[in-house]
Amino acid sequence: MKLQPHLVWNPVHRAVEERIRSGDKLLLVISPFIKQSALESLLSNGCLSSDAKVIVRWRKEDIFSQVTDVGIYSLLTNQNVALYRNDNIHLKLYVFESNIAFHTSGNLTNRGFGYSGTFNIEVGGFVRLTSEDWAKIYWIIESSILVNDELFAIFQAYANSCTNSRIAVPPLVIPENTEKPYSIYSLPATEQPEILCSYYESGCCDDDNTETERKFIHDLVLYGMQSGLDKNQFMEVLQKSFSEQPFIQDIVAYIKENKSLHFGAMNNWIHSHCSDVPLPYRWEIKENTRILYNWLAFFFDNIEWSIPGNHSQVICWK
């Protein structure tokens, strides 16, 4: 489906749903305000990818004024869609699996998306995301916090309290950040460093897979790879940046301390130190631990891994 060479005016939901019907599902929804009825209307189109994520703002004044609904948590949870909070967002962005995005002035509300008889005057447009765009999106992703049952209970209780407080915005008390020290964002997504280098040199994916391309861009952004490097320079910069990541340094120290670790032990340690963020590609702890092994063995002379007999991978400090 080609990009539309013109602005999309309200009701903007028609253009979004047309793209969905063409087979291009939503991968990432970023909207400060989301009303449950509008979300239900959009979900009725089977619009979300199996790995879709939703990011909302959920400031106390948003909930107090009822411009957003905390009830969307249960709706999304029932569909196995993760919800995240980022209280600094103001943009409205709807990212599709094809790496096409719809940017608009409209929140995912009945008035914003045009689901109600009376709607706001909104406008938007479709764009193909560049690596620079993804760098900004990854920055938003990294600063977003997963809404779990515990956090939802706090927001639900606050929303309930607001119905009895119409004079002033009551305080919203959120526990201090108890997130794990590191994020899955800080682990490599590309199978091998050499494959990332090939993408860097060619600027395209051999398999023309948009998810693979998002993984490449993730690693280039994560490790701060600048343009104009030859192959040797690229690998030198990549090694330095990868090796100096705090999470990687702790993983290497853990391997060195234990000398030898079975895959399950290493996998559990990473999981216990690693928080979840809404990455726009499929992330599985076992798969990404396996990828990490490739990178560690490639860049650290003292690290190697093997599969003894029919057992699982063992990573060792030589």
XYZ file of N, CA and C in Angstrom, residues 52-184:
399
model
N 2.390 -6.147 19.626
C 2.076 -4.725 19.765
C 2.256 -4.236 21.193
N 2.616 -2.962 21.318
C 2.760 -2.296 22.607
C 2.020 -0.967 22.547
N 1.532 -0.514 23.694
C 0.810 0.755 23.793
C 1.466 1.609 24.877
N 1.691 2.888 24.577
C 2.303 3.812 25.532
C 1.357 4.991 25.764
N 1.049 5.250 27.039
C 0.194 6.377 27.417
C 0.953 7.301 28.370
N 0.327 8.453 28.693
C 1.006 9.414 29.572
C 0.608 9.226 31.032
N -0.649 9.210 31.317
C -1.188 8.971 32.659
C -0.598 9.880 33.740
N -0.588 11.188 33.470
C -0.289 12.138 34.542
C -1.523 12.252 35.432
N -1.309 12.736 36.654
C -2.440 12.809 37.581
C -3.535 13.730 37.065
N -3.169 14.854 36.414
C -4.184 15.773 35.904
C -4.960 15.164 34.732
N -4.312 14.243 33.992
C -5.012 13.555 32.901
C -6.122 12.671 33.457
N -5.797 11.944 34.521
C -6.766 11.032 35.123
C -7.851 11.810 35.851
N -7.454 12.865 36.543
C -8.413 13.688 37.286
C -9.455 14.305 36.358
N -9.007 14.787 35.200
C -9.921 15.443 34.253
C -10.655 14.448 33.365
N -10.338 13.146 33.513
C -11.008 12.066 32.786
C -10.834 12.157 31.277
N -9.694 12.691 30.832
C -9.409 12.719 29.393
C -8.754 11.417 28.941
N -8.443 10.564 29.896
C -7.849 9.261 29.597
C -8.446 8.240 30.558
N -8.480 6.989 30.152
C -9.094 5.940 30.961
C -8.054 4.924 31.435
N -7.997 4.686 32.745
C -7.088 3.661 33.255
C -7.628 2.261 32.965
N -8.929 2.168 32.652
C -9.535 0.873 32.368
C -8.992 0.187 31.129
N -8.251 0.918 30.300
C -7.678 0.291 29.097
C -6.676 -0.795 29.476
N -6.150 -0.739 30.705
C -5.188 -1.759 31.136
C -5.815 -3.148 31.073
N -6.995 -3.284 31.624
C -7.664 -4.584 31.620
C -8.017 -5.023 30.210
N -8.451 -4.074 29.391
C -8.803 -4.377 28.006
C -7.590 -4.908 27.246
N -6.457 -4.250 27.410
C -5.238 -4.667 26.706
C -4.690 -5.969 27.283
N -4.744 -6.111 28.604
C -4.245 -7.329 29.244
C -5.007 -8.552 28.749
N -6.313 -8.404 28.560
C -7.126 -9.513 28.069
C -6.738 -9.931 26.659
N -6.082 -9.028 25.940
C -5.633 -9.342 24.589
C -4.122 -9.553 24.525
N -3.509 -9.722 25.697
C -2.057 -9.970 25.791
C -1.227 -8.859 25.156
N -1.701 -7.631 25.314
C -0.984 -6.457 24.819
C -0.433 -5.690 26.019
N 0.861 -5.423 26.010
C 1.493 -4.728 27.132
C 1.233 -3.225 27.058
N 1.008 -2.627 28.231
C 0.782 -1.189 28.349
C 1.939 -0.566 29.111
N 2.379 0.596 28.636
C 3.504 1.299 29.255
C 3.112 2.747 29.529
N 3.790 3.323 30.509
C 3.540 4.713 30.874
C 4.790 5.540 30.639
N 4.604 6.699 30.012
C 5.686 7.661 29.837
C 5.062 9.038 30.030
N 5.315 9.654 31.188
C 4.602 10.891 31.524
C 5.163 12.129 30.839
N 6.082 11.938 29.872
C 6.628 13.078 29.133
C 6.126 13.166 27.697
N 5.347 12.191 27.247
C 4.953 12.207 25.834
C 3.842 13.215 25.578
N 3.904 13.822 24.415
C 2.835 14.672 23.908
C 2.502 14.277 22.471
N 3.429 13.612 21.793
C 3.210 13.183 20.412
C 2.154 12.098 20.328
N 1.558 11.973 19.146
C 0.619 10.887 18.860
C 1.160 10.170 17.623
N 1.567 8.933 17.808
C 2.237 8.202 16.736
C 1.734 6.769 16.716
N 1.409 6.295 15.515
C 0.869 4.949 15.334
C 1.767 4.243 14.327
N 2.599 3.316 14.812
C 3.634 2.683 14.003
C 3.148 1.317 13.528
N 3.279 1.072 12.229
C 2.840 -0.184 11.631
C 4.019 -1.140 11.433
N 3.697 -2.421 11.188
C 4.726 -3.455 11.015
C 5.644 -3.160 9.834
N 5.155 -2.410 8.878
C 5.925 -2.107 7.666
C 6.951 -1.000 7.866
N 7.064 -0.480 9.105
C 7.913 0.681 9.406
C 7.336 1.978 8.836
N 6.064 1.940 8.501
C 5.306 3.150 8.167
C 4.633 3.631 9.451
N 4.583 4.939 9.636
C 3.938 5.486 10.829
C 2.909 6.539 10.434
N 1.859 6.611 11.212
C 0.860 7.665 11.054
C 1.048 8.627 12.213
N 1.440 9.861 11.901
C 1.582 10.868 12.954
C 0.431 11.849 12.820
N -0.150 12.215 13.951
C -1.376 13.000 13.924
C -1.498 13.872 15.165
N -2.363 14.826 15.089
C -2.663 15.664 16.258
C -3.682 14.982 17.163
N -4.306 13.890 16.693
C -5.406 13.269 17.411
C -4.996 12.197 18.400
N -5.435 12.328 19.641
C -5.303 11.253 20.613
C -6.266 10.121 20.244
N -6.042 8.948 20.856
C -6.920 7.810 20.613
C -8.145 7.929 21.526
N -8.968 8.924 21.206
C -10.239 9.165 21.901
C -11.321 9.243 20.829
N -12.568 9.207 21.256
C -13.663 9.284 20.278
C -13.630 10.596 19.497
N -13.363 11.685 20.181
C -13.297 12.985 19.505
C -12.015 13.137 18.705
N -10.907 12.596 19.228
C -9.629 12.744 18.544
C -9.523 11.910 17.279
N -10.033 10.666 17.348
C -9.951 9.771 16.196
C -11.186 9.863 15.303
N -12.208 10.581 15.775
C -13.392 10.774 14.951
C -14.413 9.678 15.032
N -14.428 8.946 16.146
C -15.414 7.881 16.308
C -16.771 8.412 16.755
N -16.806 9.616 17.310
C -18.070 10.180 17.800
C -18.699 11.056 16.721
N -19.988 11.340 16.898
C -20.684 12.178 15.932
C -20.099 13.577 15.864
N -19.681 14.086 17.003
C -19.014 15.389 17.058
C -17.549 15.152 17.389
N -16.664 15.542 16.478
C -15.251 15.268 16.725
C -14.397 16.516 16.529
N -13.183 16.427 17.042
C -12.248 17.539 16.926
C -11.770 17.688 15.482
N -11.269 18.855 15.149
C -10.590 19.047 13.870
C -9.159 18.557 14.053
N -8.845 17.424 13.456
C -7.518 16.820 13.574
C -6.943 16.584 12.177
N -5.638 16.403 12.123
C -4.977 16.147 10.849
C -3.790 15.234 11.096
N -3.375 14.519 10.084
C -2.224 13.628 10.222
C -1.666 13.254 8.863
N -0.686 12.367 8.870
C -0.082 11.926 7.615
C 0.757 10.686 7.835
N 0.954 9.921 6.765
C 1.764 8.716 6.813
C 3.188 9.029 6.374
N 4.164 8.460 7.074
C 5.568 8.646 6.722
C 6.299 7.309 6.843
N 7.361 7.167 6.083
C 8.237 6.010 6.239
C 9.334 6.375 7.234
N 9.462 5.598 8.303
C 10.405 5.927 9.363
C 11.849 5.725 8.907
N 12.683 6.707 9.224
C 14.112 6.621 8.936
C 14.845 6.119 10.181
N 16.129 5.858 10.039
C 16.912 5.433 11.202
C 16.950 6.535 12.255
N 16.932 7.802 11.812
C 16.912 8.916 12.757
C 15.583 8.940 13.528
N 14.493 8.637 12.827
C 13.199 8.557 13.502
C 13.204 7.449 14.549
N 13.744 6.285 14.177
C 13.784 5.163 15.108
C 14.654 5.488 16.319
N 15.711 6.266 16.105
C 16.557 6.652 17.236
C 15.734 7.418 18.272
N 14.863 8.323 17.806
C 14.000 9.080 18.718
C 12.966 8.168 19.372
N 12.405 7.250 18.587
C 11.400 6.331 19.129
C 12.024 5.427 20.184
N 13.241 4.929 19.918
C 13.925 4.085 20.900
C 14.207 4.853 22.188
N 14.462 6.125 22.067
C 14.691 6.956 23.258
C 13.406 7.026 24.091
N 12.260 7.172 23.437
C 10.973 7.160 24.147
C 10.745 5.796 24.787
N 11.020 4.755 24.026
C 10.832 3.388 24.497
C 11.648 3.125 25.760
N 12.895 3.538 25.755
C 13.793 3.261 26.868
C 13.330 3.940 28.152
N 12.618 5.060 28.016
C 12.188 5.800 29.204
C 10.758 5.459 29.623
N 10.170 4.438 29.016
C 8.801 4.038 29.356
C 8.801 2.921 30.393
N 7.792 2.919 31.246
C 7.699 1.967 32.347
C 6.504 1.036 32.135
N 6.734 -0.246 32.302
C 5.665 -1.233 32.155
C 4.608 -1.041 33.246
N 3.351 -1.024 32.840
C 2.242 -0.995 33.798
C 1.898 -2.442 34.146
N 2.181 -2.837 35.383
C 1.828 -4.178 35.849
C 0.613 -4.085 36.775
N 0.215 -5.209 37.342
C -0.975 -5.213 38.198
C -0.827 -4.272 39.391
N 0.370 -4.249 39.971
C 0.608 -3.401 41.149
C 0.478 -1.923 40.805
N 1.097 -1.510 39.696
C 1.031 -0.108 39.304
C -0.384 0.267 38.862
N -1.043 -0.649 38.164
C -2.421 -0.381 37.741
C -3.331 -0.158 38.949
N -3.142 -0.954 40.004
C -3.980 -0.819 41.200
C -3.852 0.585 41.792
N -2.654 1.148 41.732
C -2.429 2.501 42.249
C -3.201 3.519 41.413
N -3.125 3.388 40.084
C -3.825 4.329 39.212
C -5.340 4.138 39.277
N -5.777 2.889 39.435
C -7.204 2.637 39.546
C -7.766 3.264 40.828
N -7.050 3.115 41.938
C -7.485 3.715 43.199
C -7.493 5.235 43.087
N -6.503 5.792 42.384
C -6.454 7.244 42.210
C -7.637 7.724 41.372
N -7.935 6.988 40.290
C -9.068 7.366 39.439
C -10.368 7.340 40.234
N -10.516 6.342 41.086
C -11.718 6.242 41.924
C -11.809 7.409 42.908
N -10.674 7.810 43.451
C -10.673 8.919 44.416
C -11.020 10.241 43.748
N -10.702 10.361 42.461
C -10.957 11.621 41.754
C -12.443 11.877 41.565
N -13.254 10.830 41.567
C -14.696 11.018 41.393
C -15.314 11.743 42.582
N -14.613 11.717 43.712
C -15.110 12.384 44.919
C -14.343 13.661 45.230
N -13.524 14.101 44.272
C -12.712 15.300 44.516
C -12.764 16.181 43.281
N -13.601 17.183 43.315
C -13.771 18.051 42.156
C -13.253 19.471 42.396
N -12.641 19.699 43.537
C -12.157 21.037 43.845
C -10.710 21.207 43.396
N -9.880 20.262 43.724
C -8.465 20.348 43.352
C -7.965 18.958 42.993
N -6.890 18.937 42.223
C -6.304 17.666 41.812
C -5.634 17.022 43.021
N -6.105 15.857 43.453
C -5.490 15.212 44.620
C -4.088 14.707 44.282
N -3.245 14.514 45.286
C -1.884 14.013 45.022
C -1.917 12.568 44.535
N -0.969 12.240 43.689
C -0.815 10.874 43.203
C 0.522 10.352 43.696
N 0.485 9.358 44.555
C 1.706 8.822 45.153
C 2.062 7.509 44.458
N 3.194 7.531 43.764
C 3.685 6.337 43.081
C 4.961 5.900 43.792
N 5.084 4.620 44.136
C 6.291 4.155 44.833
C 7.552 4.495 44.046
N 8.632 4.674 44.765
C 9.906 4.940 44.105
C 10.222 3.808 43.139
N 10.952 4.182 42.100
C 11.253 3.227 41.041
C 11.942 1.979 41.600
N 11.260 0.858 41.427
C 11.830 -0.414 41.867
C 12.198 -1.281 40.668
N 12.395 -0.624 39.538
C 12.739 -1.362 38.329
C 14.083 -2.070 38.497
N 14.253 -3.138 37.736
C 15.531 -3.840 37.723
C 16.602 -2.905 37.180
N 17.861 -3.131 37.532
C 18.904 -2.159 37.220
C 19.169 -1.937 35.735
N 18.843 -2.931 34.893
C 19.134 -2.805 33.474
C 17.888 -3.081 32.645
N 17.981 -2.744 31.374
C 16.857 -2.899 30.466
C 17.234 -3.848 29.333
N 16.240 -4.575 28.825
C 16.498 -5.418 27.666
C 16.941 -4.585 26.468
